[in-house]
Structures are given as C-alpha cells and as structure tokens.
Amino acid sequence: MIEVKGVSKSFAMHGNSLPILNVNHWQVQRGERIALIGPSGSGKSTLLHLLSGVMTPDEGEIWVDGQPLHQYSEAKRDRYRAEKVGYIFQDFHLISSLTAKQNVELIMPSNWSKKQSSEQLDFWFERVGLRDRQHHLPSQLSRGQQQRAAIIRALIAKPKLILADEPTGSLDWETAGDIMSLLLDICEAEQLTLLSVTHDLHLAAMYPKQINIQELNEIVRREAV
C-alpha cells in the first residue's frame, strides 16, 4: 500500500536548511492500522503531509497504492488526495456556517446519485451516533460530536488511506478513547489503511501496531544516541 524509499525533507529557517525527516525505507501493508508515536518536532506530521501529497520530498520516492507521489505535479497530488486520502485533524476543520451534514456533503463523490448520497449520509451519521445531529451547526455540537462529523467526512467515500494527525488531541480523556475506538473499528471493518499520529501512549496501545518515529527517522535516531 505504502512504500517510502530514501526520503528526506528539510525546511528553511533563518536562511539555513533544517533537516526534519530522513527515512531510508518503510513499507505499510494494505489495511494496517498503525499509531505513530514520538516527541514533538520529530517528523511525524511531516511524514503524514508527505504521504498525503501536501508536501513533496526533497529526495526519494513515495509510492501509495501504486502511485508515485514524488513524480506528481501539484494538480495531480490534489486529485490523488481528493480520491485516495481521508484526513482527520485535531481541530476538526468544520465550516462553522454549515451544518454537520452540509460539511460532509462538500466532499461527497460527484458521481453519486441523490438517492445514494442520502442513504450514505443516513447510514454514516447513524454509524457514528449522530443520527439526530445532522442539521446542527458545529457550534451546537460537543467537541466529540464535531470530531465524529469529521470522521464521517474523511471516511464516507472509503478512501484507501486514512491519515489522522492527533485526532483526539483536543478532547477529554474519556471522549478521546471513544473516538479512537470508533475510528479503529470502522477502519478495520472497511479494511482501510490507517496511520494516526498521537502523543498518548494509552491511545497508541489500542492500535494493532505502534511505531516510534525514531525507528524510521534517521535524524531523530542520531540525535538520540
């Protein structure tokens, strides 16, 4: 599903190049659910941004579902992201003037019929426990409910790859556990590949596989020695 080969990424800072990520080789199988852990600034979110096509590597190859992201133009990466990737953020990124349902409708496939769209919306809002909240604005939802709506938005079209960047970082402990469990259960049922960044080791332990970014990022590994 994912293969990263010889990938490096640096950022310009005060006129200098600051190396952030250096991954020699990494593979992720289709349907795996992996928690990425490690300290802040260790390259976890950068890795997710590279896999989503938001960023491009300075060097190396990134293959996702057979697609060479490292060779793609910005337009092709945008199309790849729209068709293949579901992104879940810590701060939800729901449009405040739209209802939960309208926020999801924005990203639904254009080739779905009106009937199919309506059925899928009803199914997914029921699935995440928001059946009676479809017409509520984000401000009328709890933070946990907002993240459930964001999960629908990311998963409803069943993209091949789900990327979650601290998806429970702004939630209380109990709600965070419920949301993470929901996300894991859905991805397992749909056989979606899930990579989730988290600082919470208790939440990471819910995943079938945990990877410390130090195992992947040569830069962090050298600094730890």
PDB file of C-alpha atoms in Angstrom:
ATOM      1  CA  MET A   1       0.000   0.000   0.000  1.00  0.00           C
ATOM      2  CA  ILE A   2       2.759   2.444   1.014  1.00  0.00           C
ATOM      3  CA  GLU A   3       6.456   2.367   0.220  1.00  0.00           C
ATOM      4  CA  VAL A   4       8.858   5.125   1.217  1.00  0.00           C
ATOM      5  CA  LYS A   5      12.405   4.904  -0.158  1.00  0.00           C
ATOM      6  CA  GLY A   6      15.292   7.264   0.631  1.00  0.00           C
ATOM      7  CA  VAL A   7      13.011  10.181   1.509  1.00  0.00           C
ATOM      8  CA  SER A   8      14.387  13.352   3.056  1.00  0.00           C
ATOM      9  CA  LYS A   9      12.721  16.661   3.892  1.00  0.00           C
ATOM     10  CA  SER A  10      14.186  19.924   5.169  1.00  0.00           C
ATOM     11  CA  PHE A  11      12.746  23.345   5.944  1.00  0.00           C
ATOM     12  CA  ALA A  12      14.318  26.753   5.534  1.00  0.00           C
ATOM     13  CA  MET A  13      14.871  28.550   8.841  1.00  0.00           C
ATOM     14  CA  HIS A  14      16.747  31.836   9.289  1.00  0.00           C
ATOM     15  CA  GLY A  15      18.466  31.345   5.965  1.00  0.00           C
ATOM     16  CA  ASN A  16      19.584  27.820   6.790  1.00  0.00           C
ATOM     17  CA  SER A  17      18.265  24.398   5.822  1.00  0.00           C
ATOM     18  CA  LEU A  18      16.929  22.464   8.811  1.00  0.00           C
ATOM     19  CA  PRO A  19      16.678  18.688   8.203  1.00  0.00           C
ATOM     20  CA  ILE A  20      13.416  17.288   9.577  1.00  0.00           C
ATOM     21  CA  LEU A  21      12.975  13.837   8.091  1.00  0.00           C
ATOM     22  CA  ASN A  22      15.209  11.131   6.652  1.00  0.00           C
ATOM     23  CA  VAL A  23      13.534   7.754   6.059  1.00  0.00           C
ATOM     24  CA  ASN A  24      15.653   5.088   4.407  1.00  0.00           C
ATOM     25  CA  HIS A  25      12.902   2.538   3.736  1.00  0.00           C
ATOM     26  CA  TRP A  26       9.414   1.921   5.103  1.00  0.00           C
ATOM     27  CA  GLN A  27       6.507  -0.207   3.939  1.00  0.00           C
ATOM     28  CA  VAL A  28       2.892  -0.309   5.126  1.00  0.00           C
ATOM     29  CA  GLN A  29       0.578  -3.117   4.059  1.00  0.00           C
ATOM     30  CA  ARG A  30      -2.997  -2.513   2.937  1.00  0.00           C
ATOM     31  CA  GLY A  31      -5.426  -2.495   5.846  1.00  0.00           C
ATOM     32  CA  GLU A  32      -2.801  -1.958   8.559  1.00  0.00           C
ATOM     33  CA  ARG A  33      -3.715   0.324  11.471  1.00  0.00           C
ATOM     34  CA  ILE A  34      -0.604   1.999  12.852  1.00  0.00           C
ATOM     35  CA  ALA A  35      -0.041   4.546  15.615  1.00  0.00           C
ATOM     36  CA  LEU A  36       2.964   6.830  15.049  1.00  0.00           C
ATOM     37  CA  ILE A  37       4.432   7.998  18.335  1.00  0.00           C
ATOM     38  CA  GLY A  38       7.362  10.177  19.339  1.00  0.00           C
ATOM     39  CA  PRO A  39       8.155  13.644  20.688  1.00  0.00           C
ATOM     40  CA  SER A  40       7.029  16.904  19.131  1.00  0.00           C
ATOM     41  CA  GLY A  41       9.218  18.046  16.255  1.00  0.00           C
ATOM     42  CA  SER A  42      10.368  14.531  15.395  1.00  0.00           C
ATOM     43  CA  GLY A  43       8.819  14.490  11.908  1.00  0.00           C
ATOM     44  CA  LYS A  44       5.547  12.609  12.481  1.00  0.00           C
ATOM     45  CA  SER A  45       3.241  15.228  10.986  1.00  0.00           C
ATOM     46  CA  THR A  46       5.730  15.931   8.200  1.00  0.00           C
ATOM     47  CA  LEU A  47       5.601  12.258   7.244  1.00  0.00           C
ATOM     48  CA  LEU A  48       1.792  12.409   7.091  1.00  0.00           C
ATOM     49  CA  HIS A  49       1.945  15.550   4.941  1.00  0.00           C
ATOM     50  CA  LEU A  50       4.290  13.791   2.517  1.00  0.00           C
ATOM     51  CA  LEU A  51       2.020  10.744   2.291  1.00  0.00           C
ATOM     52  CA  SER A  52      -0.973  12.996   1.605  1.00  0.00           C
ATOM     53  CA  GLY A  53       0.821  14.914  -1.127  1.00  0.00           C
ATOM     54  CA  VAL A  54       0.515  18.219   0.725  1.00  0.00           C
ATOM     55  CA  MET A  55       4.316  18.318   0.771  1.00  0.00           C
ATOM     56  CA  THR A  56       6.871  16.879  -1.605  1.00  0.00           C
ATOM     57  CA  PRO A  57      10.160  15.252  -0.554  1.00  0.00           C
ATOM     58  CA  ASP A  58      13.494  16.908  -1.246  1.00  0.00           C
ATOM     59  CA  GLU A  59      14.778  13.497  -2.288  1.00  0.00           C
ATOM     60  CA  GLY A  60      13.497   9.939  -2.573  1.00  0.00           C
ATOM     61  CA  GLU A  61      10.389   8.074  -3.639  1.00  0.00           C
ATOM     62  CA  ILE A  62       6.907   7.862  -2.129  1.00  0.00           C
ATOM     63  CA  TRP A  63       4.532   5.241  -3.521  1.00  0.00           C
ATOM     64  CA  VAL A  64       0.939   4.988  -2.315  1.00  0.00           C
ATOM     65  CA  ASP A  65      -1.419   2.421  -3.828  1.00  0.00           C
ATOM     66  CA  GLY A  66       0.916   2.166  -6.809  1.00  0.00           C
ATOM     67  CA  GLN A  67       1.032   5.919  -7.392  1.00  0.00           C
ATOM     68  CA  PRO A  68       4.430   7.718  -7.496  1.00  0.00           C
ATOM     69  CA  LEU A  69       3.652  10.847  -5.463  1.00  0.00           C
ATOM     70  CA  HIS A  70       7.223  12.064  -5.774  1.00  0.00           C
ATOM     71  CA  GLN A  71       6.704  12.460  -9.532  1.00  0.00           C
ATOM     72  CA  TYR A  72       3.317  14.168  -9.401  1.00  0.00           C
ATOM     73  CA  SER A  73       2.570  17.787 -10.179  1.00  0.00           C
ATOM     74  CA  GLU A  74       0.618  19.820  -7.623  1.00  0.00           C
ATOM     75  CA  ALA A  75      -2.589  19.304  -9.627  1.00  0.00           C
ATOM     76  CA  LYS A  76      -2.099  15.525  -9.721  1.00  0.00           C
ATOM     77  CA  ARG A  77      -1.368  15.457  -5.979  1.00  0.00           C
ATOM     78  CA  ASP A  78      -4.568  17.415  -5.335  1.00  0.00           C
ATOM     79  CA  ARG A  79      -6.528  14.865  -7.361  1.00  0.00           C
ATOM     80  CA  TYR A  80      -4.819  11.961  -5.600  1.00  0.00           C
ATOM     81  CA  ARG A  81      -5.656  13.480  -2.211  1.00  0.00           C
ATOM     82  CA  ALA A  82      -9.299  14.015  -3.147  1.00  0.00           C
ATOM     83  CA  GLU A  83      -9.714  10.439  -4.403  1.00  0.00           C
ATOM     84  CA  LYS A  84      -7.428   8.350  -2.187  1.00  0.00           C
ATOM     85  CA  VAL A  85      -6.930  10.095   1.161  1.00  0.00           C
ATOM     86  CA  GLY A  86      -9.134  10.825   4.145  1.00  0.00           C
ATOM     87  CA  TYR A  87      -7.548  13.358   6.526  1.00  0.00           C
ATOM     88  CA  ILE A  88      -8.623  13.805  10.151  1.00  0.00           C
ATOM     89  CA  PHE A  89      -7.276  16.805  12.054  1.00  0.00           C
ATOM     90  CA  GLN A  90      -7.024  17.660  15.741  1.00  0.00           C
ATOM     91  CA  ASP A  91      -9.141  20.793  15.277  1.00  0.00           C
ATOM     92  CA  PHE A  92     -11.823  19.201  13.070  1.00  0.00           C
ATOM     93  CA  HIS A  93     -11.768  21.950  10.361  1.00  0.00           C
ATOM     94  CA  LEU A  94     -15.552  22.025  10.029  1.00  0.00           C
ATOM     95  CA  ILE A  95     -17.032  25.098   8.342  1.00  0.00           C
ATOM     96  CA  SER A  96     -18.857  26.961  11.101  1.00  0.00           C
ATOM     97  CA  SER A  97     -21.693  28.284   8.895  1.00  0.00           C
ATOM     98  CA  LEU A  98     -22.619  24.827   7.584  1.00  0.00           C
ATOM     99  CA  THR A  99     -24.442  22.017   9.344  1.00  0.00           C
ATOM    100  CA  ALA A 100     -22.711  18.716  10.069  1.00  0.00           C
ATOM    101  CA  LYS A 101     -24.488  17.197   7.087  1.00  0.00           C
ATOM    102  CA  GLN A 102     -23.503  20.060   4.775  1.00  0.00           C
ATOM    103  CA  ASN A 103     -19.871  19.778   5.875  1.00  0.00           C
ATOM    104  CA  VAL A 104     -19.879  16.142   4.767  1.00  0.00           C
ATOM    105  CA  GLU A 105     -21.765  16.854   1.534  1.00  0.00           C
ATOM    106  CA  LEU A 106     -18.938  19.144   0.403  1.00  0.00           C
ATOM    107  CA  ILE A 107     -16.595  16.220  -0.180  1.00  0.00           C
ATOM    108  CA  MET A 108     -19.008  13.526  -1.350  1.00  0.00           C
ATOM    109  CA  PRO A 109     -18.287  11.978  -4.770  1.00  0.00           C
ATOM    110  CA  SER A 110     -19.951  13.936  -7.564  1.00  0.00           C
ATOM    111  CA  ASN A 111     -20.969  10.733  -9.368  1.00  0.00           C
ATOM    112  CA  TRP A 112     -23.208   9.566  -6.519  1.00  0.00           C
ATOM    113  CA  SER A 113     -26.920   9.825  -7.215  1.00  0.00           C
ATOM    114  CA  LYS A 114     -29.139  11.860  -4.911  1.00  0.00           C
ATOM    115  CA  LYS A 115     -30.599   8.634  -3.539  1.00  0.00           C
ATOM    116  CA  GLN A 116     -27.182   7.092  -2.901  1.00  0.00           C
ATOM    117  CA  SER A 117     -25.939  10.263  -1.229  1.00  0.00           C
ATOM    118  CA  SER A 118     -28.968  10.425   1.053  1.00  0.00           C
ATOM    119  CA  GLU A 119     -28.669   6.763   2.005  1.00  0.00           C
ATOM    120  CA  GLN A 120     -24.945   7.038   2.727  1.00  0.00           C
ATOM    121  CA  LEU A 121     -25.415  10.153   4.848  1.00  0.00           C
ATOM    122  CA  ASP A 122     -28.117   8.495   6.925  1.00  0.00           C
ATOM    123  CA  PHE A 123     -26.012   5.338   7.282  1.00  0.00           C
ATOM    124  CA  TRP A 124     -22.842   7.121   8.396  1.00  0.00           C
ATOM    125  CA  PHE A 125     -24.476   9.561  10.789  1.00  0.00           C
ATOM    126  CA  GLU A 126     -26.220   6.600  12.391  1.00  0.00           C
ATOM    127  CA  ARG A 127     -22.945   4.668  12.433  1.00  0.00           C
ATOM    128  CA  VAL A 128     -21.094   7.302  14.463  1.00  0.00           C
ATOM    129  CA  GLY A 129     -24.005   8.076  16.767  1.00  0.00           C
ATOM    130  CA  LEU A 130     -25.049  11.415  15.253  1.00  0.00           C
ATOM    131  CA  ARG A 131     -28.366  10.440  13.689  1.00  0.00           C
ATOM    132  CA  ASP A 132     -30.185  13.337  15.349  1.00  0.00           C
ATOM    133  CA  ARG A 133     -27.387  15.871  14.833  1.00  0.00           C
ATOM    134  CA  GLN A 134     -27.165  16.091  11.037  1.00  0.00           C
ATOM    135  CA  HIS A 135     -28.716  19.561  10.907  1.00  0.00           C
ATOM    136  CA  HIS A 136     -26.768  21.040  13.806  1.00  0.00           C
ATOM    137  CA  LEU A 137     -24.054  23.656  13.272  1.00  0.00           C
ATOM    138  CA  PRO A 138     -20.589  22.844  14.672  1.00  0.00           C
ATOM    139  CA  SER A 139     -21.176  25.353  17.479  1.00  0.00           C
ATOM    140  CA  GLN A 140     -24.211  23.318  18.526  1.00  0.00           C
ATOM    141  CA  LEU A 141     -22.160  20.115  18.830  1.00  0.00           C
ATOM    142  CA  SER A 142     -19.781  18.994  21.540  1.00  0.00           C
ATOM    143  CA  ARG A 143     -16.118  18.635  20.592  1.00  0.00           C
ATOM    144  CA  GLY A 144     -16.505  14.868  20.485  1.00  0.00           C
ATOM    145  CA  GLN A 145     -19.534  15.188  18.203  1.00  0.00           C
ATOM    146  CA  GLN A 146     -17.605  17.560  15.931  1.00  0.00           C
ATOM    147  CA  GLN A 147     -14.819  15.005  15.596  1.00  0.00           C
ATOM    148  CA  ARG A 148     -17.373  12.291  14.795  1.00  0.00           C
ATOM    149  CA  ALA A 149     -18.680  14.504  11.972  1.00  0.00           C
ATOM    150  CA  ALA A 150     -15.095  14.998  10.783  1.00  0.00           C
ATOM    151  CA  ILE A 151     -14.619  11.217  10.774  1.00  0.00           C
ATOM    152  CA  ILE A 152     -17.669  10.837   8.522  1.00  0.00           C
ATOM    153  CA  ARG A 153     -16.243  13.468   6.190  1.00  0.00           C
ATOM    154  CA  ALA A 154     -12.928  11.620   5.970  1.00  0.00           C
ATOM    155  CA  LEU A 155     -14.321   8.088   5.614  1.00  0.00           C
ATOM    156  CA  ILE A 156     -17.662   8.292   3.790  1.00  0.00           C
ATOM    157  CA  ALA A 157     -16.139   7.825   0.334  1.00  0.00           C
ATOM    158  CA  LYS A 158     -13.962   4.960   1.671  1.00  0.00           C
ATOM    159  CA  PRO A 159     -10.573   6.302   0.558  1.00  0.00           C
ATOM    160  CA  LYS A 160      -7.729   3.825   0.528  1.00  0.00           C
ATOM    161  CA  LEU A 161      -5.654   5.743   3.099  1.00  0.00           C
ATOM    162  CA  ILE A 162      -6.761   7.462   6.320  1.00  0.00           C
ATOM    163  CA  LEU A 163      -4.314   9.908   7.894  1.00  0.00           C
ATOM    164  CA  ALA A 164      -5.120  11.187  11.388  1.00  0.00           C
ATOM    165  CA  ASP A 165      -2.955  13.914  12.937  1.00  0.00           C
ATOM    166  CA  GLU A 166      -3.587  13.952  16.706  1.00  0.00           C
ATOM    167  CA  PRO A 167      -7.306  13.269  16.072  1.00  0.00           C
ATOM    168  CA  THR A 168      -8.112  13.244  19.795  1.00  0.00           C
ATOM    169  CA  GLY A 169      -5.619  15.873  20.940  1.00  0.00           C
ATOM    170  CA  SER A 170      -8.266  18.445  21.885  1.00  0.00           C
ATOM    171  CA  LEU A 171     -10.667  16.017  23.567  1.00  0.00           C
ATOM    172  CA  ASP A 172     -11.003  14.919  27.173  1.00  0.00           C
ATOM    173  CA  TRP A 173      -9.597  11.512  28.117  1.00  0.00           C
ATOM    174  CA  GLU A 174     -12.866   9.558  28.054  1.00  0.00           C
ATOM    175  CA  THR A 175     -14.086  11.101  24.792  1.00  0.00           C
ATOM    176  CA  ALA A 176     -10.658  10.574  23.212  1.00  0.00           C
ATOM    177  CA  GLY A 177     -10.845   6.857  23.943  1.00  0.00           C
ATOM    178  CA  ASP A 178     -14.348   6.592  22.490  1.00  0.00           C
ATOM    179  CA  ILE A 179     -13.365   8.459  19.312  1.00  0.00           C
ATOM    180  CA  MET A 180     -10.190   6.426  18.788  1.00  0.00           C
ATOM    181  CA  SER A 181     -12.099   3.186  19.291  1.00  0.00           C
ATOM    182  CA  LEU A 182     -14.721   4.304  16.761  1.00  0.00           C
ATOM    183  CA  LEU A 183     -12.071   5.210  14.202  1.00  0.00           C
ATOM    184  CA  LEU A 184     -10.243   1.911  14.636  1.00  0.00           C
ATOM    185  CA  ASP A 185     -13.423  -0.160  14.435  1.00  0.00           C
ATOM    186  CA  ILE A 186     -14.578   1.498  11.206  1.00  0.00           C
ATOM    187  CA  CYS A 187     -11.175   1.219   9.522  1.00  0.00           C
ATOM    188  CA  GLU A 188     -10.964  -2.452  10.478  1.00  0.00           C
ATOM    189  CA  ALA A 189     -14.468  -3.155   9.171  1.00  0.00           C
ATOM    190  CA  GLU A 190     -13.815  -1.340   5.889  1.00  0.00           C
ATOM    191  CA  GLN A 191     -10.211  -2.593   5.570  1.00  0.00           C
ATOM    192  CA  LEU A 192      -8.899   0.960   5.274  1.00  0.00           C
ATOM    193  CA  THR A 193      -5.234   1.692   5.933  1.00  0.00           C
ATOM    194  CA  LEU A 194      -4.932   4.000   8.956  1.00  0.00           C
ATOM    195  CA  LEU A 195      -1.890   5.975  10.112  1.00  0.00           C
ATOM    196  CA  SER A 196      -2.508   8.008  13.227  1.00  0.00           C
ATOM    197  CA  VAL A 197      -0.130  10.399  14.983  1.00  0.00           C
ATOM    198  CA  THR A 198      -0.599  10.546  18.746  1.00  0.00           C
ATOM    199  CA  HIS A 199       1.397  11.573  21.811  1.00  0.00           C
ATOM    200  CA  ASP A 200      -0.837   9.487  24.067  1.00  0.00           C
ATOM    201  CA  LEU A 201       0.727   6.075  24.679  1.00  0.00           C
ATOM    202  CA  HIS A 202      -2.509   4.712  26.142  1.00  0.00           C
ATOM    203  CA  LEU A 203      -4.357   5.548  22.922  1.00  0.00           C
ATOM    204  CA  ALA A 204      -1.476   4.223  20.811  1.00  0.00           C
ATOM    205  CA  ALA A 205      -1.762   0.911  22.665  1.00  0.00           C
ATOM    206  CA  MET A 206      -5.251   0.484  21.170  1.00  0.00           C
ATOM    207  CA  TYR A 207      -3.656   0.048  17.727  1.00  0.00           C
ATOM    208  CA  PRO A 208      -2.543  -3.346  16.417  1.00  0.00           C
ATOM    209  CA  LYS A 209       0.846  -1.788  15.623  1.00  0.00           C
ATOM    210  CA  GLN A 210       2.810   1.096  17.130  1.00  0.00           C
ATOM    211  CA  ILE A 211       5.866   2.674  15.529  1.00  0.00           C
ATOM    212  CA  ASN A 212       8.133   5.181  17.220  1.00  0.00           C
ATOM    213  CA  ILE A 213       9.222   7.755  14.666  1.00  0.00           C
ATOM    214  CA  GLN A 214      12.772   7.158  15.891  1.00  0.00           C
ATOM    215  CA  GLU A 215      12.615   3.751  14.184  1.00  0.00           C
ATOM    216  CA  LEU A 216      12.002   5.476  10.837  1.00  0.00           C
ATOM    217  CA  ASN A 217      13.639   8.885  11.037  1.00  0.00           C
ATOM    218  CA  GLU A 218      17.430   8.669  10.871  1.00  0.00           C
ATOM    219  CA  ILE A 219      17.718  12.279  12.082  1.00  0.00           C
ATOM    220  CA  VAL A 220      15.889  11.582  15.350  1.00  0.00           C
ATOM    221  CA  ARG A 221      17.780   8.323  15.800  1.00  0.00           C
ATOM    222  CA  ARG A 222      21.164  10.079  15.505  1.00  0.00           C
ATOM    223  CA  GLU A 223      20.121  12.805  17.953  1.00  0.00           C
ATOM    224  CA  ALA A 224      19.015  10.169  20.486  1.00  0.00           C
ATOM    225  CA  VAL A 225      22.439   8.497  20.524  1.00  0.00           C
TER     226      VAL A 225
END
